[in-house]
Short mmCIF file of N, CA and C in Angstrom, two decimals:
data_model
loop_
_atom_site.label_atom_id
_atom_site.label_comp_id
_atom_site.label_asym_id
_atom_site.label_seq_id
_atom_site.Cartn_x
_atom_site.Cartn_y
_atom_site.Cartn_z
N MET A 1368 231.16 152.38 199.11
CA MET A 1368 230.32 152.96 200.15
C MET A 1368 229.40 151.87 200.71
N ARG A 1369 229.22 151.90 201.99
CA ARG A 1369 228.36 150.92 202.63
C ARG A 1369 226.88 151.25 202.44
N THR A 1370 226.05 150.24 202.37
CA THR A 1370 224.61 150.43 202.24
C THR A 1370 223.96 150.21 203.60
N TRP A 1371 223.14 151.18 204.03
CA TRP A 1371 222.46 151.09 205.32
C TRP A 1371 220.97 150.88 205.09
N ALA A 1372 220.36 150.03 205.88
CA ALA A 1372 218.92 149.76 205.76
C ALA A 1372 218.16 150.66 206.73
N TYR A 1373 217.18 151.36 206.22
CA TYR A 1373 216.29 152.17 207.04
C TYR A 1373 214.86 151.75 206.78
N TYR A 1374 213.94 152.40 207.47
CA TYR A 1374 212.53 152.04 207.34
C TYR A 1374 212.04 152.15 205.91
N GLY A 1375 212.51 153.14 205.17
CA GLY A 1375 212.03 153.36 203.82
C GLY A 1375 212.75 152.57 202.75
N GLY A 1376 213.74 151.79 203.12
CA GLY A 1376 214.48 151.03 202.13
C GLY A 1376 215.97 151.17 202.36
N TYR A 1377 216.75 151.06 201.32
CA TYR A 1377 218.20 151.13 201.43
C TYR A 1377 218.71 152.46 200.89
N HIS A 1378 219.67 153.02 201.60
CA HIS A 1378 220.22 154.32 201.21
C HIS A 1378 221.73 154.23 201.17
N GLU A 1379 222.33 154.88 200.21
CA GLU A 1379 223.78 154.90 200.10
C GLU A 1379 224.30 156.32 200.10
N HIS A 1380 223.73 157.19 200.89
CA HIS A 1380 224.12 158.60 200.81
C HIS A 1380 224.45 159.19 202.18
N GLY A 1381 225.36 158.57 202.91
CA GLY A 1381 225.82 159.21 204.12
C GLY A 1381 225.63 158.39 205.39
N GLY A 1382 224.84 157.38 205.36
CA GLY A 1382 224.71 156.52 206.53
C GLY A 1382 223.78 157.05 207.59
N TRP A 1383 223.94 156.45 208.77
CA TRP A 1383 222.99 156.68 209.86
C TRP A 1383 223.10 158.09 210.43
N LEU A 1384 224.28 158.71 210.42
CA LEU A 1384 224.43 160.03 211.01
C LEU A 1384 223.67 161.09 210.21
N VAL A 1385 223.79 161.05 208.89
CA VAL A 1385 223.05 162.00 208.05
C VAL A 1385 221.55 161.76 208.20
N HIS A 1386 221.15 160.51 208.23
CA HIS A 1386 219.74 160.18 208.41
C HIS A 1386 219.22 160.75 209.73
N THR A 1387 220.00 160.60 210.80
CA THR A 1387 219.59 161.09 212.11
C THR A 1387 219.48 162.61 212.13
N ILE A 1388 220.44 163.30 211.54
CA ILE A 1388 220.42 164.76 211.53
C ILE A 1388 219.25 165.29 210.70
N VAL A 1389 219.04 164.75 209.52
CA VAL A 1389 217.94 165.19 208.67
C VAL A 1389 216.60 164.90 209.33
N SER A 1390 216.48 163.74 209.95
CA SER A 1390 215.24 163.38 210.65
C SER A 1390 214.97 164.35 211.80
N ALA A 1391 215.99 164.71 212.55
CA ALA A 1391 215.82 165.65 213.66
C ALA A 1391 215.38 167.02 213.16
N ILE A 1392 215.95 167.48 212.06
CA ILE A 1392 215.57 168.78 211.50
C ILE A 1392 214.11 168.76 211.04
N ILE A 1393 213.72 167.70 210.35
CA ILE A 1393 212.33 167.60 209.86
C ILE A 1393 211.36 167.56 211.03
N HIS A 1394 211.67 166.76 212.06
CA HIS A 1394 210.79 166.69 213.22
C HIS A 1394 210.72 168.03 213.94
N GLY A 1395 211.83 168.75 214.02
CA GLY A 1395 211.83 170.06 214.64
C GLY A 1395 210.93 171.05 213.92
N ILE A 1396 210.97 171.01 212.60
CA ILE A 1396 210.11 171.90 211.80
C ILE A 1396 208.64 171.55 212.02
N ILE A 1397 208.32 170.26 212.04
CA ILE A 1397 206.93 169.84 212.25
C ILE A 1397 206.45 170.25 213.64
N TYR A 1398 207.25 169.99 214.68
CA TYR A 1398 206.85 170.36 216.04
C TYR A 1398 206.70 171.87 216.18
N ASP A 1399 207.58 172.64 215.56
CA ASP A 1399 207.49 174.09 215.61
C ASP A 1399 206.17 174.56 215.00
N ALA A 1400 205.79 173.97 213.89
CA ALA A 1400 204.53 174.35 213.23
C ALA A 1400 203.34 174.01 214.12
N ILE A 1401 203.38 172.83 214.75
CA ILE A 1401 202.28 172.43 215.63
C ILE A 1401 202.17 173.37 216.82
N PHE A 1402 203.31 173.68 217.46
CA PHE A 1402 203.27 174.55 218.64
C PHE A 1402 202.82 175.96 218.28
N LYS A 1403 203.23 176.47 217.12
CA LYS A 1403 202.78 177.79 216.69
C LYS A 1403 201.28 177.78 216.39
N LEU A 1404 200.80 176.69 215.81
CA LEU A 1404 199.38 176.57 215.50
C LEU A 1404 198.53 176.54 216.77
N LEU A 1405 199.06 175.88 217.81
CA LEU A 1405 198.28 175.70 219.04
C LEU A 1405 198.59 176.75 220.11
N ARG A 1406 199.38 177.76 219.77
CA ARG A 1406 199.70 178.81 220.75
C ARG A 1406 198.42 179.55 221.13
N GLY A 1407 198.20 179.69 222.43
CA GLY A 1407 197.04 180.41 222.92
C GLY A 1407 195.80 179.54 223.08
N VAL A 1408 195.88 178.28 222.68
CA VAL A 1408 194.74 177.37 222.83
C VAL A 1408 194.80 176.77 224.23
N PRO A 1409 193.69 176.74 224.95
CA PRO A 1409 193.68 176.17 226.30
C PRO A 1409 194.14 174.70 226.30
N ALA A 1410 194.76 174.30 227.41
CA ALA A 1410 195.34 172.96 227.52
C ALA A 1410 194.31 171.86 227.30
N MET A 1411 193.12 172.03 227.82
CA MET A 1411 192.08 171.00 227.67
C MET A 1411 191.69 170.85 226.21
N ASP A 1412 191.64 171.94 225.49
CA ASP A 1412 191.32 171.87 224.06
C ASP A 1412 192.43 171.15 223.29
N VAL A 1413 193.68 171.38 223.67
CA VAL A 1413 194.80 170.69 223.03
C VAL A 1413 194.70 169.18 223.27
N VAL A 1414 194.33 168.80 224.48
CA VAL A 1414 194.16 167.37 224.80
C VAL A 1414 193.04 166.77 223.95
N LEU A 1415 191.93 167.48 223.84
CA LEU A 1415 190.81 166.98 223.03
C LEU A 1415 191.18 166.89 221.55
N ILE A 1416 191.93 167.87 221.06
CA ILE A 1416 192.39 167.82 219.66
C ILE A 1416 193.30 166.62 219.45
N ALA A 1417 194.22 166.40 220.39
CA ALA A 1417 195.14 165.26 220.28
C ALA A 1417 194.40 163.93 220.28
N ILE A 1418 193.41 163.80 221.15
CA ILE A 1418 192.61 162.57 221.20
C ILE A 1418 191.86 162.38 219.88
N GLY A 1419 191.31 163.45 219.34
CA GLY A 1419 190.60 163.37 218.06
C GLY A 1419 191.51 162.98 216.92
N VAL A 1420 192.71 163.56 216.89
CA VAL A 1420 193.65 163.23 215.82
C VAL A 1420 194.09 161.78 215.92
N ILE A 1421 194.39 161.32 217.13
CA ILE A 1421 194.80 159.92 217.32
C ILE A 1421 193.67 158.98 216.93
N ALA A 1422 192.43 159.31 217.30
CA ALA A 1422 191.28 158.47 216.94
C ALA A 1422 191.09 158.45 215.42
N ALA A 1423 191.25 159.59 214.77
CA ALA A 1423 191.09 159.65 213.31
C ALA A 1423 192.17 158.82 212.61
N ILE A 1424 193.41 158.92 213.09
CA ILE A 1424 194.49 158.13 212.50
C ILE A 1424 194.23 156.64 212.71
N GLY A 1425 193.79 156.26 213.91
CA GLY A 1425 193.46 154.86 214.17
C GLY A 1425 192.35 154.36 213.28
N PHE A 1426 191.33 155.20 213.07
CA PHE A 1426 190.23 154.80 212.19
C PHE A 1426 190.71 154.62 210.75
N LEU A 1427 191.47 155.60 210.25
CA LEU A 1427 191.99 155.49 208.89
C LEU A 1427 192.91 154.30 208.74
N TRP A 1428 193.71 154.03 209.76
CA TRP A 1428 194.62 152.89 209.71
C TRP A 1428 193.83 151.59 209.58
N SER A 1429 192.74 151.47 210.34
CA SER A 1429 191.96 150.23 210.29
C SER A 1429 191.19 150.11 208.98
N VAL A 1430 190.76 151.21 208.40
CA VAL A 1430 190.01 151.18 207.15
C VAL A 1430 190.94 150.88 205.98
N LEU A 1431 192.11 151.47 205.96
CA LEU A 1431 193.03 151.32 204.83
C LEU A 1431 193.90 150.09 204.92
N LYS A 1432 193.87 149.40 206.02
CA LYS A 1432 194.73 148.23 206.23
C LYS A 1432 194.31 147.04 205.45
#
């Protein structure tokens, strides 16, 4: 079996196609949860939440780096 390199290291369990399908399913579940959480929230509030989350991630990234 061929070994494929991905971001997390090397995997020998199905290659790029399985990785792509599993990644798409996981991202779909995450996006579904986010959209359900933000249902009914005004658009401007969603923008402000997104800016706050991005700023918090940037801050944590710089502190933990």
